[in-house]
Short mmCIF file of C-alpha atoms and ligand atoms in Angstrom, two decimals:
data_model
loop_
_atom_site.label_atom_id
_atom_site.label_comp_id
_atom_site.label_asym_id
_atom_site.label_seq_id
_atom_site.Cartn_x
_atom_site.Cartn_y
_atom_site.Cartn_z
CA MET A 1 31.60 33.26 -11.73
CA ASN A 2 34.46 32.93 -14.24
CA GLY A 3 34.15 33.39 -17.99
CA THR A 4 32.68 29.99 -18.72
CA SER A 5 31.32 28.47 -15.52
CA ARG A 6 28.80 29.57 -12.93
CA HIS A 7 30.63 28.89 -9.66
CA PHE A 8 29.04 29.20 -6.21
CA LEU A 9 32.06 29.98 -4.04
CA ASP A 10 31.08 32.85 -1.74
CA LEU A 11 28.11 35.15 -1.24
CA THR A 12 30.45 38.15 -1.71
CA GLU A 13 30.76 37.29 -5.41
CA PHE A 14 27.06 37.89 -6.06
CA GLY A 15 24.87 40.92 -6.28
CA ALA A 16 21.92 41.11 -3.91
CA GLU A 17 19.44 40.60 -6.74
CA GLU A 18 21.13 37.43 -8.00
CA LEU A 19 21.18 35.90 -4.51
CA ARG A 20 17.53 36.80 -4.03
CA HIS A 21 16.80 35.19 -7.42
CA ILE A 22 18.50 31.94 -6.30
CA LEU A 23 16.70 31.98 -2.93
CA GLU A 24 13.28 32.58 -4.48
CA GLY A 25 14.02 29.89 -7.09
CA ALA A 26 14.85 27.48 -4.29
CA LYS A 27 11.59 28.28 -2.52
CA ARG A 28 9.70 27.70 -5.78
CA ILE A 29 11.43 24.35 -6.37
CA LYS A 30 10.59 23.33 -2.78
CA SER A 31 6.92 24.24 -3.22
CA THR A 32 6.60 22.00 -6.29
CA ARG A 33 8.63 19.10 -4.89
CA ASN A 34 5.73 16.72 -4.48
CA GLY A 35 5.00 16.66 -8.20
CA VAL A 36 8.57 15.74 -9.18
CA ARG A 37 9.54 12.17 -10.00
CA ARG A 38 13.10 11.15 -9.33
CA GLY A 39 15.11 10.60 -12.48
CA GLU A 40 13.28 13.34 -14.36
CA GLY A 41 13.98 17.02 -14.17
CA PRO A 42 16.05 19.91 -15.47
CA LEU A 43 19.41 18.28 -14.68
CA ALA A 44 18.67 14.93 -16.36
CA GLY A 45 21.88 13.45 -17.75
CA LYS A 46 24.12 15.72 -15.61
CA VAL A 47 26.67 14.34 -13.13
CA LEU A 48 27.83 16.15 -10.00
CA ALA A 49 31.15 15.07 -8.45
CA MET A 50 31.14 15.53 -4.69
CA VAL A 51 34.63 15.65 -3.18
CA PHE A 52 34.94 15.50 0.60
CA GLU A 53 38.22 16.13 2.38
CA GLN A 54 36.29 16.38 5.68
CA PRO A 55 33.33 14.49 7.12
CA SER A 56 29.74 15.53 6.44
CA THR A 57 26.22 14.34 7.06
CA ARG A 58 23.94 17.14 5.83
CA THR A 59 26.02 18.52 2.94
CA ARG A 60 26.76 15.11 1.54
CA ILE A 61 23.22 13.76 1.70
CA SER A 62 21.41 16.95 0.70
CA PHE A 63 23.54 17.45 -2.42
CA ASP A 64 23.18 13.79 -3.35
CA VAL A 65 19.40 13.72 -2.93
CA GLY A 66 18.99 17.21 -4.40
CA MET A 67 20.87 16.29 -7.56
CA ARG A 68 18.76 13.14 -7.95
CA GLU A 69 15.53 15.08 -7.41
CA LEU A 70 16.58 17.42 -10.22
CA GLY A 71 17.08 14.42 -12.48
CA GLY A 72 20.88 14.22 -12.27
CA GLU A 73 23.39 11.81 -10.79
CA THR A 74 26.25 12.08 -8.32
CA LEU A 75 29.70 10.66 -7.70
CA MET A 76 30.82 10.54 -4.08
CA LEU A 77 34.60 10.98 -3.79
CA THR A 78 37.04 11.56 -0.98
CA GLY A 79 40.41 13.22 -1.39
CA ALA A 80 42.12 10.26 0.30
CA GLU A 81 40.75 7.83 -2.31
CA MET A 82 41.82 10.03 -5.21
CA GLN A 83 45.33 10.81 -6.42
CA LEU A 84 44.88 14.15 -4.64
CA GLY A 85 45.86 12.20 -1.52
CA ARG A 86 49.14 11.21 -3.26
CA GLY A 87 50.07 14.67 -4.40
CA GLU A 88 48.27 15.26 -7.72
CA THR A 89 47.71 19.01 -7.84
CA ILE A 90 44.36 20.68 -7.33
CA ALA A 91 44.70 22.33 -10.74
CA ASP A 92 45.27 19.04 -12.56
CA THR A 93 42.46 17.41 -10.59
CA ALA A 94 40.15 20.24 -11.70
CA ARG A 95 41.14 19.79 -15.36
CA VAL A 96 40.60 16.03 -15.24
CA LEU A 97 37.28 16.15 -13.35
CA SER A 98 36.02 18.73 -15.85
CA ARG A 99 36.46 16.16 -18.65
CA PHE A 100 34.20 13.68 -16.84
CA VAL A 101 31.53 15.51 -14.87
CA ASP A 102 29.23 18.50 -15.28
CA ALA A 103 29.82 20.18 -11.90
CA ILE A 104 31.96 19.76 -8.77
CA MET A 105 30.98 20.31 -5.15
CA ILE A 106 33.92 20.24 -2.74
CA ARG A 107 34.45 20.39 1.02
CA ILE A 108 38.06 21.31 1.69
CA LEU A 109 39.64 23.30 4.53
CA SER A 110 41.90 25.44 2.35
CA HIS A 111 39.95 28.24 0.71
CA ASP A 112 42.92 28.83 -1.60
CA ASP A 113 42.55 25.25 -2.83
CA LEU A 114 38.85 25.86 -3.50
CA ASN A 115 39.72 28.93 -5.55
CA GLU A 116 42.45 27.07 -7.42
CA LEU A 117 39.99 24.31 -8.25
CA ALA A 118 37.47 26.85 -9.56
CA GLU A 119 40.10 28.70 -11.60
CA ASN A 120 41.14 25.50 -13.36
CA ALA A 121 37.78 23.81 -13.75
CA THR A 122 35.69 24.35 -16.86
CA VAL A 123 32.52 23.26 -15.06
CA PRO A 124 30.73 24.96 -12.12
CA VAL A 125 32.37 24.55 -8.68
CA ILE A 126 30.34 24.79 -5.45
CA ASN A 127 31.82 25.53 -2.02
CA GLY A 128 30.62 22.79 0.34
CA LEU A 129 32.52 24.40 3.27
CA THR A 130 36.05 25.67 3.71
CA LYS A 131 37.80 26.99 6.79
CA LEU A 132 36.72 30.48 5.68
CA SER A 133 33.09 30.14 4.64
CA HIS A 134 29.98 28.00 4.26
CA PRO A 135 27.71 29.85 1.81
CA CYS A 136 25.29 26.97 1.06
CA GLN A 137 24.48 26.81 4.77
CA ILE A 138 23.51 30.45 4.95
CA MET A 139 21.24 30.20 1.89
CA ALA A 140 19.38 27.44 3.78
CA ASP A 141 19.34 29.55 6.96
CA LEU A 142 17.92 32.59 5.15
CA MET A 143 15.26 30.39 3.58
CA THR A 144 14.37 28.98 7.01
CA PHE A 145 14.13 32.41 8.63
CA GLU A 146 11.88 33.73 5.86
CA GLU A 147 9.60 30.67 5.94
CA HIS A 148 8.94 31.28 9.62
CA ARG A 149 9.09 35.06 9.91
CA GLY A 150 8.81 36.62 6.44
CA SER A 151 11.44 38.83 4.83
CA ILE A 152 14.69 39.06 6.80
CA ALA A 153 15.24 42.63 5.58
CA GLY A 154 15.19 45.02 8.54
CA LYS A 155 15.35 42.17 11.09
CA SER A 156 18.24 41.43 13.42
CA VAL A 157 20.31 38.28 13.80
CA ALA A 158 22.56 37.66 16.83
CA TRP A 159 25.54 35.32 16.66
CA THR A 160 27.07 34.12 19.92
CA GLY A 161 30.13 31.88 20.22
CA ASP A 162 33.17 31.22 18.09
CA SER A 163 34.03 33.26 15.02
CA ASN A 164 34.16 30.70 12.23
CA ASN A 165 33.26 29.85 8.62
CA VAL A 166 29.51 29.88 9.26
CA LEU A 167 29.68 33.30 10.90
CA ALA A 168 31.74 34.60 7.96
CA SER A 169 28.99 33.62 5.53
CA TRP A 170 26.40 35.33 7.77
CA VAL A 171 28.60 38.45 7.58
CA HIS A 172 28.76 38.11 3.78
CA ALA A 173 24.95 37.80 3.65
CA ALA A 174 24.20 40.86 5.82
CA PRO A 175 24.69 43.57 3.17
CA LYS A 176 23.02 41.44 0.47
CA PHE A 177 19.84 40.72 2.44
CA ASP A 178 19.78 43.91 4.50
CA PHE A 179 19.53 42.59 8.06
CA GLU A 180 21.39 43.76 11.17
CA LEU A 181 24.01 41.33 12.48
CA ARG A 182 25.12 41.46 16.12
CA ILE A 183 28.14 39.31 16.88
CA ALA A 184 29.28 38.28 20.36
CA THR A 185 32.56 36.38 20.63
CA PRO A 186 35.34 36.32 23.22
CA LYS A 187 37.92 39.01 22.39
CA GLU A 188 40.49 36.28 21.76
CA LEU A 189 38.26 34.71 19.07
CA ALA A 190 36.87 37.88 17.48
CA PRO A 191 36.11 37.88 13.73
CA PRO A 192 38.82 39.31 11.44
CA THR A 193 38.58 43.10 11.20
CA ALA A 194 38.80 42.98 7.39
CA LEU A 195 35.77 40.66 7.20
CA ILE A 196 33.64 43.08 9.22
CA GLU A 197 34.96 46.22 7.54
CA GLN A 198 34.27 44.84 4.05
CA ALA A 199 30.67 44.06 4.98
CA ARG A 200 30.22 47.50 6.56
CA ALA A 201 31.70 49.12 3.44
CA ALA A 202 29.07 47.21 1.44
CA GLY A 203 26.35 48.78 3.61
CA ALA A 204 25.87 46.21 6.38
CA SER A 205 24.90 47.16 9.91
CA ILE A 206 27.14 45.01 12.13
CA VAL A 207 27.73 45.21 15.89
CA VAL A 208 30.73 43.35 17.34
CA THR A 209 30.88 42.86 21.11
CA ASP A 210 32.18 40.39 23.66
CA ASP A 211 28.88 40.51 25.58
CA PRO A 212 26.38 37.85 24.44
CA TYR A 213 23.55 39.56 26.36
CA GLU A 214 24.13 42.82 24.51
CA ALA A 215 24.09 40.99 21.15
CA VAL A 216 20.97 38.97 21.86
CA LYS A 217 18.85 41.72 23.48
CA GLY A 218 15.62 42.10 21.51
CA THR A 219 16.95 40.18 18.49
CA ASP A 220 14.79 38.25 16.00
CA CYS A 221 17.13 35.28 15.62
CA VAL A 222 19.83 33.72 17.79
CA VAL A 223 22.50 31.67 16.01
CA THR A 224 25.42 29.67 17.30
CA ASP A 225 27.74 26.89 16.14
CA CYS A 226 30.22 24.42 17.60
CA TRP A 227 33.15 25.64 19.68
CA VAL A 228 35.65 23.46 17.81
CA SER A 229 35.36 23.52 14.02
CA MET A 230 37.00 21.05 11.66
CA GLY A 231 40.71 21.86 11.57
CA ASP A 232 40.72 23.59 15.02
CA ASP A 233 42.70 22.31 17.98
CA ASP A 234 40.33 21.05 20.65
CA GLU A 235 42.01 22.90 23.53
CA ALA A 236 40.54 23.30 27.00
CA SER A 237 41.20 27.05 26.76
CA ARG A 238 38.73 27.32 23.84
CA HIS A 239 36.00 25.71 25.91
CA ASN A 240 36.74 28.00 28.87
CA LEU A 241 36.62 31.11 26.69
CA LEU A 242 33.38 30.09 24.98
CA ALA A 243 31.41 28.78 27.99
CA PRO A 244 29.78 32.21 28.70
CA TYR A 245 28.46 32.27 25.09
CA GLN A 246 26.29 29.15 25.46
CA VAL A 247 22.73 29.59 24.21
CA ASN A 248 20.58 28.64 27.20
CA ALA A 249 17.22 29.71 28.62
CA ARG A 250 18.77 32.66 30.46
CA LEU A 251 20.32 34.07 27.29
CA MET A 252 17.26 33.37 25.09
CA GLN A 253 15.11 35.32 27.57
CA GLU A 254 16.88 38.48 26.42
CA ALA A 255 15.79 37.98 22.79
CA ASN A 256 12.48 38.92 21.21
CA PRO A 257 10.01 36.29 22.54
CA GLN A 258 9.39 35.28 18.89
CA ALA A 259 13.13 34.92 18.18
CA LEU A 260 14.14 31.83 16.25
CA PHE A 261 17.05 29.66 17.36
CA MET A 262 19.32 28.40 14.57
CA HIS A 263 22.33 26.10 14.44
CA CYS A 264 23.84 24.63 11.27
CA LEU A 265 24.40 21.28 13.09
CA PRO A 266 26.02 19.06 14.18
CA ALA A 267 25.31 20.44 17.67
CA HIS A 268 27.19 19.64 20.84
CA ARG A 269 24.37 19.64 23.35
CA GLY A 270 25.50 21.03 26.70
CA GLU A 271 28.34 23.00 25.09
CA GLU A 272 27.28 25.79 22.71
CA VAL A 273 23.55 25.12 23.29
CA THR A 274 21.42 23.37 25.89
CA SER A 275 18.96 20.64 24.92
CA GLU A 276 16.19 22.83 26.36
CA ILE A 277 16.82 25.38 23.60
CA MET A 278 17.63 22.86 20.83
CA ASP A 279 14.34 21.06 21.44
CA GLY A 280 12.37 24.14 22.51
CA PRO A 281 9.57 26.00 20.71
CA ASN A 282 11.86 28.65 19.16
CA SER A 283 14.25 26.14 17.61
CA VAL A 284 14.13 25.62 13.83
CA VAL A 285 17.33 23.61 13.55
CA PHE A 286 15.80 20.64 11.76
CA ASP A 287 13.97 22.87 9.28
CA GLU A 288 17.37 24.42 8.61
CA ALA A 289 18.86 20.99 8.01
CA GLU A 290 16.04 20.07 5.60
CA ASN A 291 16.38 23.36 3.80
CA ARG A 292 19.95 22.48 2.87
CA LEU A 293 18.31 20.19 0.31
CA HIS A 294 15.97 22.83 -1.08
CA ALA A 295 18.43 25.74 -1.04
CA GLN A 296 21.05 23.65 -2.82
CA LYS A 297 18.58 22.56 -5.46
CA GLY A 298 18.21 26.27 -6.20
CA ILE A 299 22.00 26.67 -6.28
CA LEU A 300 22.45 23.63 -8.53
CA ALA A 301 19.74 24.82 -10.91
CA TRP A 302 21.40 28.26 -11.03
CA CYS A 303 24.83 26.72 -11.73
CA PHE A 304 23.37 24.86 -14.71
CA GLY A 305 21.46 27.92 -15.96
CA ALA A 306 18.18 26.15 -15.22
CA LEU A 307 16.68 28.58 -12.71
N1 LIG B 401 25.84 21.89 8.53
C1 LIG B 401 26.63 21.07 7.80
O1 LIG B 401 27.30 21.48 6.86
O2 LIG B 401 26.59 19.78 8.21
P1 LIG B 401 27.54 18.60 7.70
O3 LIG B 401 28.92 18.87 8.24
O4 LIG B 401 26.93 17.37 8.29
O5 LIG B 401 27.54 18.58 6.20
N1 LIG B 402 31.95 25.49 11.84
C1 LIG B 402 31.75 24.09 11.63
C2 LIG B 402 30.61 23.87 10.69
C3 LIG B 402 30.27 22.43 10.45
C4 LIG B 402 29.13 22.27 9.50
C5 LIG B 402 33.01 23.46 11.09
O1 LIG B 402 33.67 24.06 10.24
O2 LIG B 402 33.37 22.36 11.52
#
């Protein structure tokens, strides 16, 4: 948060109590959803600009519908259609957008650009995914875990696959929500040491290994994501390195029998996860997708001081 605006940029910028407040607010908003009529609500008259430099299905639609369900309106923009695509600076774009709209949600690969936007905007800025993090996703994932299994505190979550933006936000969440995180990646794609050390310094219990079976053994939740994220080169070597980290029936057998399977989607069936697991009884991937809507309504309400 800067002096004037309530930004939602990364989970690291929040205290544990504030994040819990947003999550519980989101759950409350979800539980009263049926009584809400579109066009009415706490954000009536507010406009959210949504800027996408990369494609999106869930983030785009859930923010759009969420804003409408809170009574507000949205503008859907892409960098290529704006003067951003012709070299107008991020800082000037932030200053101009702030004169027109009440909040900005942006998906942009460069995390530095996200920060520059937030520093120069006088309205709240929300991180809709950068190359470094995806905090809205993890708020939805935490909500999904707790709906199915109760408090995540004291539970364990195993990540298997590539080290990417979604994993980074899981790492950021670990010390805030007090769960153990066990990460299995190929050595060549291991998470940055500083990311892990910062979370450990904040009190998180984090195991890093290159053995997916060690990470998953007895865990309460198995999480994976695509092998090639937006902005990555789709090289054959990546696929070869990541093949042993696929979530399949053999790997899931090592987890707690009640373990949930999560994936932020879009999934690449037959690569990072088999259809048997995606469509199996432990999978909550579509609840996760739906909870993007509810979690982000909590985040939006918080940004506008309406939670
Ligand atoms: N999980 C997620 O952010 O999906 P989209 O890329 O479709 O927004
Ligand atoms: N790690 C993926 C997440 C997509 C929602 C990516 O950055 O492409």
